[in-house]
Amino acid sequence: MSDKIEQVQSEALRAVEECGSAEELQQLRIRYLGKKGSIQELMAEMKSLPKEEKPAFGQKVNLLKAAVSQAIEARQEVLSAGEMDARLAAEKIDITLPGNRTEIGTIHPLQLIRRELEDLFVGMGYTIAEGPEVELDHYNFELANIPKDHPARDMQDTFYIDPNTLLRTHTTAMQMRELEKAEGKLPIKLICPGKVYRRDDDDATHSHQFMQCEGLVVGEHITLADLKGTLEYAANVMFGGGRKIRFRPSYFPFTEPSVEVDVSCPFCNGKGCSVCKHSGWIEILGAGMVHPHVLEINGFDPEKCSGFAFGIGLERMTMLKYGIDDIRNFYTNDLRFLKTFDRFD
Ligand code: DAH
């Protein structure tokens, strides 16, 4: 009988030692320590032994059981350590590899200028108006004092959708909408930034789509001096302190008088350089006093109120401010160009 115990022990210990996986080890556990396992079988055989041999035999089987359990536990530890190593090796990540960079967008330079202008004018008590880019001829031209065969229509080559609908050629259309909406109520003080369209061939200084910011103030006793003060303040904020403003007579059908506005060159401080073509001045916008006829057809009494208006070209202003020499840069989405504005985010 003792031989049999030894035989089971050496067989079991060898099998455990040679076992290569947790699964196999579990099978061995069942084979030797299970309810119907070899060790249990030996216990059962104890019944047939003479009484005096039973205690010694029982003790030996218990020792066998302990030895096998211990060997299985020990093997279990070795195997799980090995499995962990294998898993670690298989799932190894090289944390020194460079990652994929997520590109973060930057604010578009035209939006930058738009926001600056909005902040500036909101700070002076203006509201911001918005309106349709697909506009009626009525607002874009008729109410702006430019009837059907007026020669001023040639100043703005237009994309027509049908004879009465077009892509707005200037934000002055919004000036007309707002005048109409006010129904004669004063005061009006607003800006309207937005896209406009003209049938121009694209080149370094022309784009068939560009941005303007319209300004409109109507109230009692509004004069050209108010316009000049407002624009001078705006020029100083946009281009740095010390800027001067100059008015040159001009013509727009919706203003009387009309002026073209120059700012003293921010590059040479008015001394004369290649940017200002040695004149010391750079043209930045068109403006004027709202034409009495425009006030009248929109329901205002030109004897009792007056107003000024201006239209700023945002591309031109941005190009001057940041020294950009080609308007197409704004619309070709070259990241190298756009990224240069990331410092303004
Ligand atoms: N609408 C004009 C243009 O696009 C710009 C302009 C000039 C707007 C004078 C005005 C203004 O409001 O008073 O060329």
PDB file of N, CA, C and O in Angstrom, residues 117-118 121 126-129 144 156 168-179 189-196 198 211-217 231 252 254-255 285-288 290 308-314:
ATOM      1  N   LEU A 117     -13.430  95.073 -34.738  1.00  0.00           N
ATOM      2  CA  LEU A 117     -14.336  96.177 -35.087  1.00  0.00           C
ATOM      3  C   LEU A 117     -15.613  96.112 -34.251  1.00  0.00           C
ATOM      4  O   LEU A 117     -16.103  97.134 -33.771  1.00  0.00           O
ATOM      5  N   GLU A 118     -16.127  94.888 -34.076  1.00  0.00           N
ATOM      6  CA  GLU A 118     -17.356  94.748 -33.285  1.00  0.00           C
ATOM      7  C   GLU A 118     -17.128  95.231 -31.852  1.00  0.00           C
ATOM      8  O   GLU A 118     -17.937  95.977 -31.310  1.00  0.00           O
ATOM      9  N   PHE A 121     -16.863  99.102 -31.831  1.00  0.00           N
ATOM     10  CA  PHE A 121     -18.105  99.868 -32.005  1.00  0.00           C
ATOM     11  C   PHE A 121     -19.141  99.552 -30.918  1.00  0.00           C
ATOM     12  O   PHE A 121     -19.874 100.446 -30.499  1.00  0.00           O
ATOM     13  N   TYR A 126     -22.810 101.040 -30.237  1.00  0.00           N
ATOM     14  CA  TYR A 126     -23.458 100.569 -31.468  1.00  0.00           C
ATOM     15  C   TYR A 126     -24.028  99.168 -31.256  1.00  0.00           C
ATOM     16  O   TYR A 126     -23.511  98.394 -30.447  1.00  0.00           O
ATOM     17  N   THR A 127     -25.071  98.834 -32.008  1.00  0.00           N
ATOM     18  CA  THR A 127     -25.540  97.448 -32.032  1.00  0.00           C
ATOM     19  C   THR A 127     -25.039  96.807 -33.328  1.00  0.00           C
ATOM     20  O   THR A 127     -24.567  97.497 -34.224  1.00  0.00           O
ATOM     21  N   ILE A 128     -25.151  95.465 -33.374  1.00  0.00           N
ATOM     22  CA  ILE A 128     -24.664  94.760 -34.567  1.00  0.00           C
ATOM     23  C   ILE A 128     -25.861  94.188 -35.318  1.00  0.00           C
ATOM     24  O   ILE A 128     -26.660  93.434 -34.749  1.00  0.00           O
ATOM     25  N   ALA A 129     -25.972  94.566 -36.587  1.00  0.00           N
ATOM     26  CA  ALA A 129     -27.083  94.053 -37.402  1.00  0.00           C
ATOM     27  C   ALA A 129     -26.549  93.014 -38.378  1.00  0.00           C
ATOM     28  O   ALA A 129     -25.384  93.054 -38.770  1.00  0.00           O
ATOM     29  N   ALA A 144     -31.227 102.617 -51.958  1.00  0.00           N
ATOM     30  CA  ALA A 144     -29.948 103.298 -51.780  1.00  0.00           C
ATOM     31  C   ALA A 144     -29.778 104.402 -52.831  1.00  0.00           C
ATOM     32  O   ALA A 144     -28.660 104.867 -53.088  1.00  0.00           O
ATOM     33  N   GLN A 156     -20.666  98.767 -59.506  1.00  0.00           N
ATOM     34  CA  GLN A 156     -20.701  97.483 -58.807  1.00  0.00           C
ATOM     35  C   GLN A 156     -21.288  96.414 -59.730  1.00  0.00           C
ATOM     36  O   GLN A 156     -22.499  96.310 -59.880  1.00  0.00           O
ATOM     37  N   ARG A 168     -25.828  90.454 -52.594  1.00  0.00           N
ATOM     38  CA  ARG A 168     -25.614  91.865 -52.248  1.00  0.00           C
ATOM     39  C   ARG A 168     -24.204  92.305 -52.633  1.00  0.00           C
ATOM     40  O   ARG A 168     -23.231  91.555 -52.444  1.00  0.00           O
ATOM     41  N   THR A 169     -24.128  93.509 -53.180  1.00  0.00           N
ATOM     42  CA  THR A 169     -22.828  94.017 -53.645  1.00  0.00           C
ATOM     43  C   THR A 169     -22.170  94.867 -52.569  1.00  0.00           C
ATOM     44  O   THR A 169     -20.997  95.186 -52.669  1.00  0.00           O
ATOM     45  N   HIS A 170     -22.956  95.254 -51.582  1.00  0.00           N
ATOM     46  CA  HIS A 170     -22.405  96.043 -50.467  1.00  0.00           C
ATOM     47  C   HIS A 170     -23.313  95.899 -49.245  1.00  0.00           C
ATOM     48  O   HIS A 170     -24.503  95.591 -49.365  1.00  0.00           O
ATOM     49  N   THR A 171     -22.723  96.123 -48.065  1.00  0.00           N
ATOM     50  CA  THR A 171     -23.541  96.007 -46.844  1.00  0.00           C
ATOM     51  C   THR A 171     -24.470  97.213 -46.696  1.00  0.00           C
ATOM     52  O   THR A 171     -25.285  97.256 -45.771  1.00  0.00           O
ATOM     53  N   THR A 172     -24.369  98.161 -47.626  1.00  0.00           N
ATOM     54  CA  THR A 172     -25.292  99.298 -47.623  1.00  0.00           C
ATOM     55  C   THR A 172     -26.748  98.808 -47.734  1.00  0.00           C
ATOM     56  O   THR A 172     -27.678  99.476 -47.269  1.00  0.00           O
ATOM     57  N   ALA A 173     -26.923  97.621 -48.325  1.00  0.00           N
ATOM     58  CA  ALA A 173     -28.265  97.027 -48.381  1.00  0.00           C
ATOM     59  C   ALA A 173     -28.841  96.887 -46.971  1.00  0.00           C
ATOM     60  O   ALA A 173     -30.033  97.115 -46.746  1.00  0.00           O
ATOM     61  N   MET A 174     -27.986  96.539 -46.022  1.00  0.00           N
ATOM     62  CA  MET A 174     -28.442  96.387 -44.640  1.00  0.00           C
ATOM     63  C   MET A 174     -28.765  97.735 -44.007  1.00  0.00           C
ATOM     64  O   MET A 174     -29.634  97.842 -43.157  1.00  0.00           O
ATOM     65  N   GLN A 175     -28.032  98.756 -44.457  1.00  0.00           N
ATOM     66  CA  GLN A 175     -28.319 100.110 -43.987  1.00  0.00           C
ATOM     67  C   GLN A 175     -29.779 100.449 -44.344  1.00  0.00           C
ATOM     68  O   GLN A 175     -30.533 100.973 -43.524  1.00  0.00           O
ATOM     69  N   MET A 176     -30.170 100.087 -45.572  1.00  0.00           N
ATOM     70  CA  MET A 176     -31.534 100.377 -46.034  1.00  0.00           C
ATOM     71  C   MET A 176     -32.567  99.560 -45.263  1.00  0.00           C
ATOM     72  O   MET A 176     -33.610 100.060 -44.871  1.00  0.00           O
ATOM     73  N   ARG A 177     -32.261  98.285 -45.051  1.00  0.00           N
ATOM     74  CA  ARG A 177     -33.193  97.439 -44.283  1.00  0.00           C
ATOM     75  C   ARG A 177     -33.404  98.005 -42.875  1.00  0.00           C
ATOM     76  O   ARG A 177     -34.515  98.023 -42.361  1.00  0.00           O
ATOM     77  N   GLU A 178     -32.304  98.421 -42.254  1.00  0.00           N
ATOM     78  CA  GLU A 178     -32.408  98.920 -40.871  1.00  0.00           C
ATOM     79  C   GLU A 178     -33.146 100.258 -40.816  1.00  0.00           C
ATOM     80  O   GLU A 178     -33.909 100.510 -39.887  1.00  0.00           O
ATOM     81  N   LEU A 179     -32.903 101.107 -41.832  1.00  0.00           N
ATOM     82  CA  LEU A 179     -33.630 102.388 -41.874  1.00  0.00           C
ATOM     83  C   LEU A 179     -35.124 102.118 -41.991  1.00  0.00           C
ATOM     84  O   LEU A 179     -35.945 102.730 -41.304  1.00  0.00           O
ATOM     85  N   LYS A 189     -28.024 103.491 -34.393  1.00  0.00           N
ATOM     86  CA  LYS A 189     -26.561 103.484 -34.219  1.00  0.00           C
ATOM     87  C   LYS A 189     -26.113 102.030 -34.355  1.00  0.00           C
ATOM     88  O   LYS A 189     -26.227 101.249 -33.407  1.00  0.00           O
ATOM     89  N   LEU A 190     -25.698 101.650 -35.527  1.00  0.00           N
ATOM     90  CA  LEU A 190     -25.381 100.228 -35.717  1.00  0.00           C
ATOM     91  C   LEU A 190     -24.247 100.020 -36.708  1.00  0.00           C
ATOM     92  O   LEU A 190     -23.921 100.897 -37.508  1.00  0.00           O
ATOM     93  N   ILE A 191     -23.676  98.836 -36.613  1.00  0.00           N
ATOM     94  CA  ILE A 191     -22.750  98.399 -37.669  1.00  0.00           C
ATOM     95  C   ILE A 191     -23.296  97.083 -38.224  1.00  0.00           C
ATOM     96  O   ILE A 191     -24.060  96.384 -37.549  1.00  0.00           O
ATOM     97  N   CYS A 192     -22.898  96.798 -39.456  1.00  0.00           N
ATOM     98  CA  CYS A 192     -23.301  95.530 -40.049  1.00  0.00           C
ATOM     99  C   CYS A 192     -22.123  94.933 -40.817  1.00  0.00           C
ATOM    100  O   CYS A 192     -21.822  95.361 -41.925  1.00  0.00           O
ATOM    101  N   PRO A 193     -21.419  93.980 -40.185  1.00  0.00           N
ATOM    102  CA  PRO A 193     -20.329  93.321 -40.901  1.00  0.00           C
ATOM    103  C   PRO A 193     -20.882  92.136 -41.697  1.00  0.00           C
ATOM    104  O   PRO A 193     -21.833  91.493 -41.259  1.00  0.00           O
ATOM    105  N   GLY A 194     -20.317  91.850 -42.849  1.00  0.00           N
ATOM    106  CA  GLY A 194     -20.800  90.678 -43.596  1.00  0.00           C
ATOM    107  C   GLY A 194     -20.167  90.541 -44.964  1.00  0.00           C
ATOM    108  O   GLY A 194     -19.407  91.409 -45.416  1.00  0.00           O
ATOM    109  N   LYS A 195     -20.518  89.413 -45.604  1.00  0.00           N
ATOM    110  CA  LYS A 195     -19.952  89.126 -46.929  1.00  0.00           C
ATOM    111  C   LYS A 195     -20.709  89.864 -48.025  1.00  0.00           C
ATOM    112  O   LYS A 195     -21.933  90.020 -47.934  1.00  0.00           O
ATOM    113  N   VAL A 196     -19.998  90.266 -49.042  1.00  0.00           N
ATOM    114  CA  VAL A 196     -20.615  90.869 -50.223  1.00  0.00           C
ATOM    115  C   VAL A 196     -19.959  90.274 -51.473  1.00  0.00           C
ATOM    116  O   VAL A 196     -18.892  89.660 -51.378  1.00  0.00           O
ATOM    117  N   ARG A 198     -19.164  90.623 -55.890  1.00  0.00           N
ATOM    118  CA  ARG A 198     -19.165  91.395 -57.140  1.00  0.00           C
ATOM    119  C   ARG A 198     -18.525  90.589 -58.250  1.00  0.00           C
ATOM    120  O   ARG A 198     -17.624  89.782 -57.993  1.00  0.00           O
ATOM    121  N   MET A 211     -15.446  91.064 -47.712  1.00  0.00           N
ATOM    122  CA  MET A 211     -16.232  91.458 -46.532  1.00  0.00           C
ATOM    123  C   MET A 211     -16.222  92.964 -46.341  1.00  0.00           C
ATOM    124  O   MET A 211     -15.217  93.624 -46.600  1.00  0.00           O
ATOM    125  N   GLN A 212     -17.375  93.446 -45.905  1.00  0.00           N
ATOM    126  CA  GLN A 212     -17.470  94.868 -45.569  1.00  0.00           C
ATOM    127  C   GLN A 212     -18.046  95.010 -44.164  1.00  0.00           C
ATOM    128  O   GLN A 212     -18.642  94.078 -43.633  1.00  0.00           O
ATOM    129  N   CYS A 213     -17.843  96.197 -43.610  1.00  0.00           N
ATOM    130  CA  CYS A 213     -18.553  96.512 -42.375  1.00  0.00           C
ATOM    131  C   CYS A 213     -19.195  97.880 -42.571  1.00  0.00           C
ATOM    132  O   CYS A 213     -18.511  98.877 -42.787  1.00  0.00           O
ATOM    133  N   GLU A 214     -20.523  97.867 -42.549  1.00  0.00           N
ATOM    134  CA  GLU A 214     -21.278  99.101 -42.731  1.00  0.00           C
ATOM    135  C   GLU A 214     -21.485  99.757 -41.370  1.00  0.00           C
ATOM    136  O   GLU A 214     -21.646  99.058 -40.360  1.00  0.00           O
ATOM    137  N   GLY A 215     -21.473 101.077 -41.359  1.00  0.00           N
ATOM    138  CA  GLY A 215     -21.800 101.795 -40.131  1.00  0.00           C
ATOM    139  C   GLY A 215     -22.910 102.787 -40.429  1.00  0.00           C
ATOM    140  O   GLY A 215     -22.943 103.365 -41.517  1.00  0.00           O
ATOM    141  N   LEU A 216     -23.823 102.964 -39.487  1.00  0.00           N
ATOM    142  CA  LEU A 216     -24.932 103.909 -39.703  1.00  0.00           C
ATOM    143  C   LEU A 216     -25.333 104.551 -38.388  1.00  0.00           C
ATOM    144  O   LEU A 216     -25.570 103.863 -37.391  1.00  0.00           O
ATOM    145  N   VAL A 217     -25.359 105.883 -38.398  1.00  0.00           N
ATOM    146  CA  VAL A 217     -25.832 106.616 -37.227  1.00  0.00           C
ATOM    147  C   VAL A 217     -26.849 107.645 -37.701  1.00  0.00           C
ATOM    148  O   VAL A 217     -26.537 108.441 -38.600  1.00  0.00           O
ATOM    149  N   LEU A 231     -14.444 108.083 -36.872  1.00  0.00           N
ATOM    150  CA  LEU A 231     -13.493 107.331 -37.701  1.00  0.00           C
ATOM    151  C   LEU A 231     -12.053 107.522 -37.211  1.00  0.00           C
ATOM    152  O   LEU A 231     -11.240 106.601 -37.285  1.00  0.00           O
ATOM    153  N   PHE A 252     -21.072 108.978 -53.746  1.00  0.00           N
ATOM    154  CA  PHE A 252     -21.897 107.769 -53.591  1.00  0.00           C
ATOM    155  C   PHE A 252     -23.342 108.231 -53.688  1.00  0.00           C
ATOM    156  O   PHE A 252     -23.679 109.295 -53.154  1.00  0.00           O
ATOM    157  N   PHE A 254     -25.924 107.311 -52.214  1.00  0.00           N
ATOM    158  CA  PHE A 254     -26.721 107.271 -50.979  1.00  0.00           C
ATOM    159  C   PHE A 254     -26.211 108.226 -49.904  1.00  0.00           C
ATOM    160  O   PHE A 254     -26.722 108.229 -48.784  1.00  0.00           O
ATOM    161  N   THR A 255     -25.176 109.001 -50.211  1.00  0.00           N
ATOM    162  CA  THR A 255     -24.669 109.978 -49.235  1.00  0.00           C
ATOM    163  C   THR A 255     -24.469 111.342 -49.908  1.00  0.00           C
ATOM    164  O   THR A 255     -24.164 111.424 -51.096  1.00  0.00           O
ATOM    165  N   LEU A 285     -11.683 103.753 -46.473  1.00  0.00           N
ATOM    166  CA  LEU A 285     -13.133 103.523 -46.575  1.00  0.00           C
ATOM    167  C   LEU A 285     -13.862 104.654 -47.281  1.00  0.00           C
ATOM    168  O   LEU A 285     -13.299 105.719 -47.511  1.00  0.00           O
ATOM    169  N   GLY A 286     -15.140 104.364 -47.601  1.00  0.00           N
ATOM    170  CA  GLY A 286     -16.029 105.377 -48.154  1.00  0.00           C
ATOM    171  C   GLY A 286     -17.052 105.735 -47.093  1.00  0.00           C
ATOM    172  O   GLY A 286     -17.452 104.908 -46.281  1.00  0.00           O
ATOM    173  N   ALA A 287     -17.482 107.008 -47.101  1.00  0.00           N
ATOM    174  CA  ALA A 287     -18.429 107.435 -46.072  1.00  0.00           C
ATOM    175  C   ALA A 287     -19.174 108.678 -46.537  1.00  0.00           C
ATOM    176  O   ALA A 287     -18.976 109.164 -47.658  1.00  0.00           O
ATOM    177  N   GLY A 288     -20.017 109.190 -45.686  1.00  0.00           N
ATOM    178  CA  GLY A 288     -20.728 110.425 -46.030  1.00  0.00           C
ATOM    179  C   GLY A 288     -21.910 110.645 -45.102  1.00  0.00           C
ATOM    180  O   GLY A 288     -22.151 109.886 -44.170  1.00  0.00           O
ATOM    181  N   VAL A 290     -25.854 110.614 -44.694  1.00  0.00           N
ATOM    182  CA  VAL A 290     -26.948 109.893 -45.354  1.00  0.00           C
ATOM    183  C   VAL A 290     -27.751 110.887 -46.212  1.00  0.00           C
ATOM    184  O   VAL A 290     -28.159 111.962 -45.732  1.00  0.00           O
ATOM    185  N   PHE A 308     -24.884 109.861 -40.453  1.00  0.00           N
ATOM    186  CA  PHE A 308     -23.706 109.539 -41.277  1.00  0.00           C
ATOM    187  C   PHE A 308     -23.639 108.036 -41.481  1.00  0.00           C
ATOM    188  O   PHE A 308     -24.266 107.258 -40.745  1.00  0.00           O
ATOM    189  N   ALA A 309     -22.888 107.648 -42.516  1.00  0.00           N
ATOM    190  CA  ALA A 309     -22.729 106.221 -42.809  1.00  0.00           C
ATOM    191  C   ALA A 309     -21.320 106.003 -43.335  1.00  0.00           C
ATOM    192  O   ALA A 309     -20.673 106.928 -43.838  1.00  0.00           O
ATOM    193  N   PHE A 310     -20.854 104.792 -43.176  1.00  0.00           N
ATOM    194  CA  PHE A 310     -19.540 104.458 -43.747  1.00  0.00           C
ATOM    195  C   PHE A 310     -19.517 102.983 -44.117  1.00  0.00           C
ATOM    196  O   PHE A 310     -20.324 102.180 -43.610  1.00  0.00           O
ATOM    197  N   GLY A 311     -18.631 102.646 -45.034  1.00  0.00           N
ATOM    198  CA  GLY A 311     -18.474 101.249 -45.444  1.00  0.00           C
ATOM    199  C   GLY A 311     -16.990 100.902 -45.494  1.00  0.00           C
ATOM    200  O   GLY A 311     -16.233 101.478 -46.260  1.00  0.00           O
ATOM    201  N   ILE A 312     -16.611  99.973 -44.612  1.00  0.00           N
ATOM    202  CA  ILE A 312     -15.188  99.602 -44.518  1.00  0.00           C
ATOM    203  C   ILE A 312     -14.967  98.286 -45.256  1.00  0.00           C
ATOM    204  O   ILE A 312     -15.755  97.349 -45.098  1.00  0.00           O
ATOM    205  N   GLY A 313     -13.917  98.203 -46.042  1.00  0.00           N
ATOM    206  CA  GLY A 313     -13.538  96.926 -46.665  1.00  0.00           C
ATOM    207  C   GLY A 313     -12.636  96.173 -45.701  1.00  0.00           C
ATOM    208  O   GLY A 313     -11.540  96.634 -45.359  1.00  0.00           O
ATOM    209  N   LEU A 314     -13.109  95.012 -45.215  1.00  0.00           N
ATOM    210  CA  LEU A 314     -12.337  94.318 -44.173  1.00  0.00           C
ATOM    211  C   LEU A 314     -11.032  93.718 -44.693  1.00  0.00           C
ATOM    212  O   LEU A 314     -10.028  93.705 -43.980  1.00  0.00           O
TER     213      LEU A 314
END
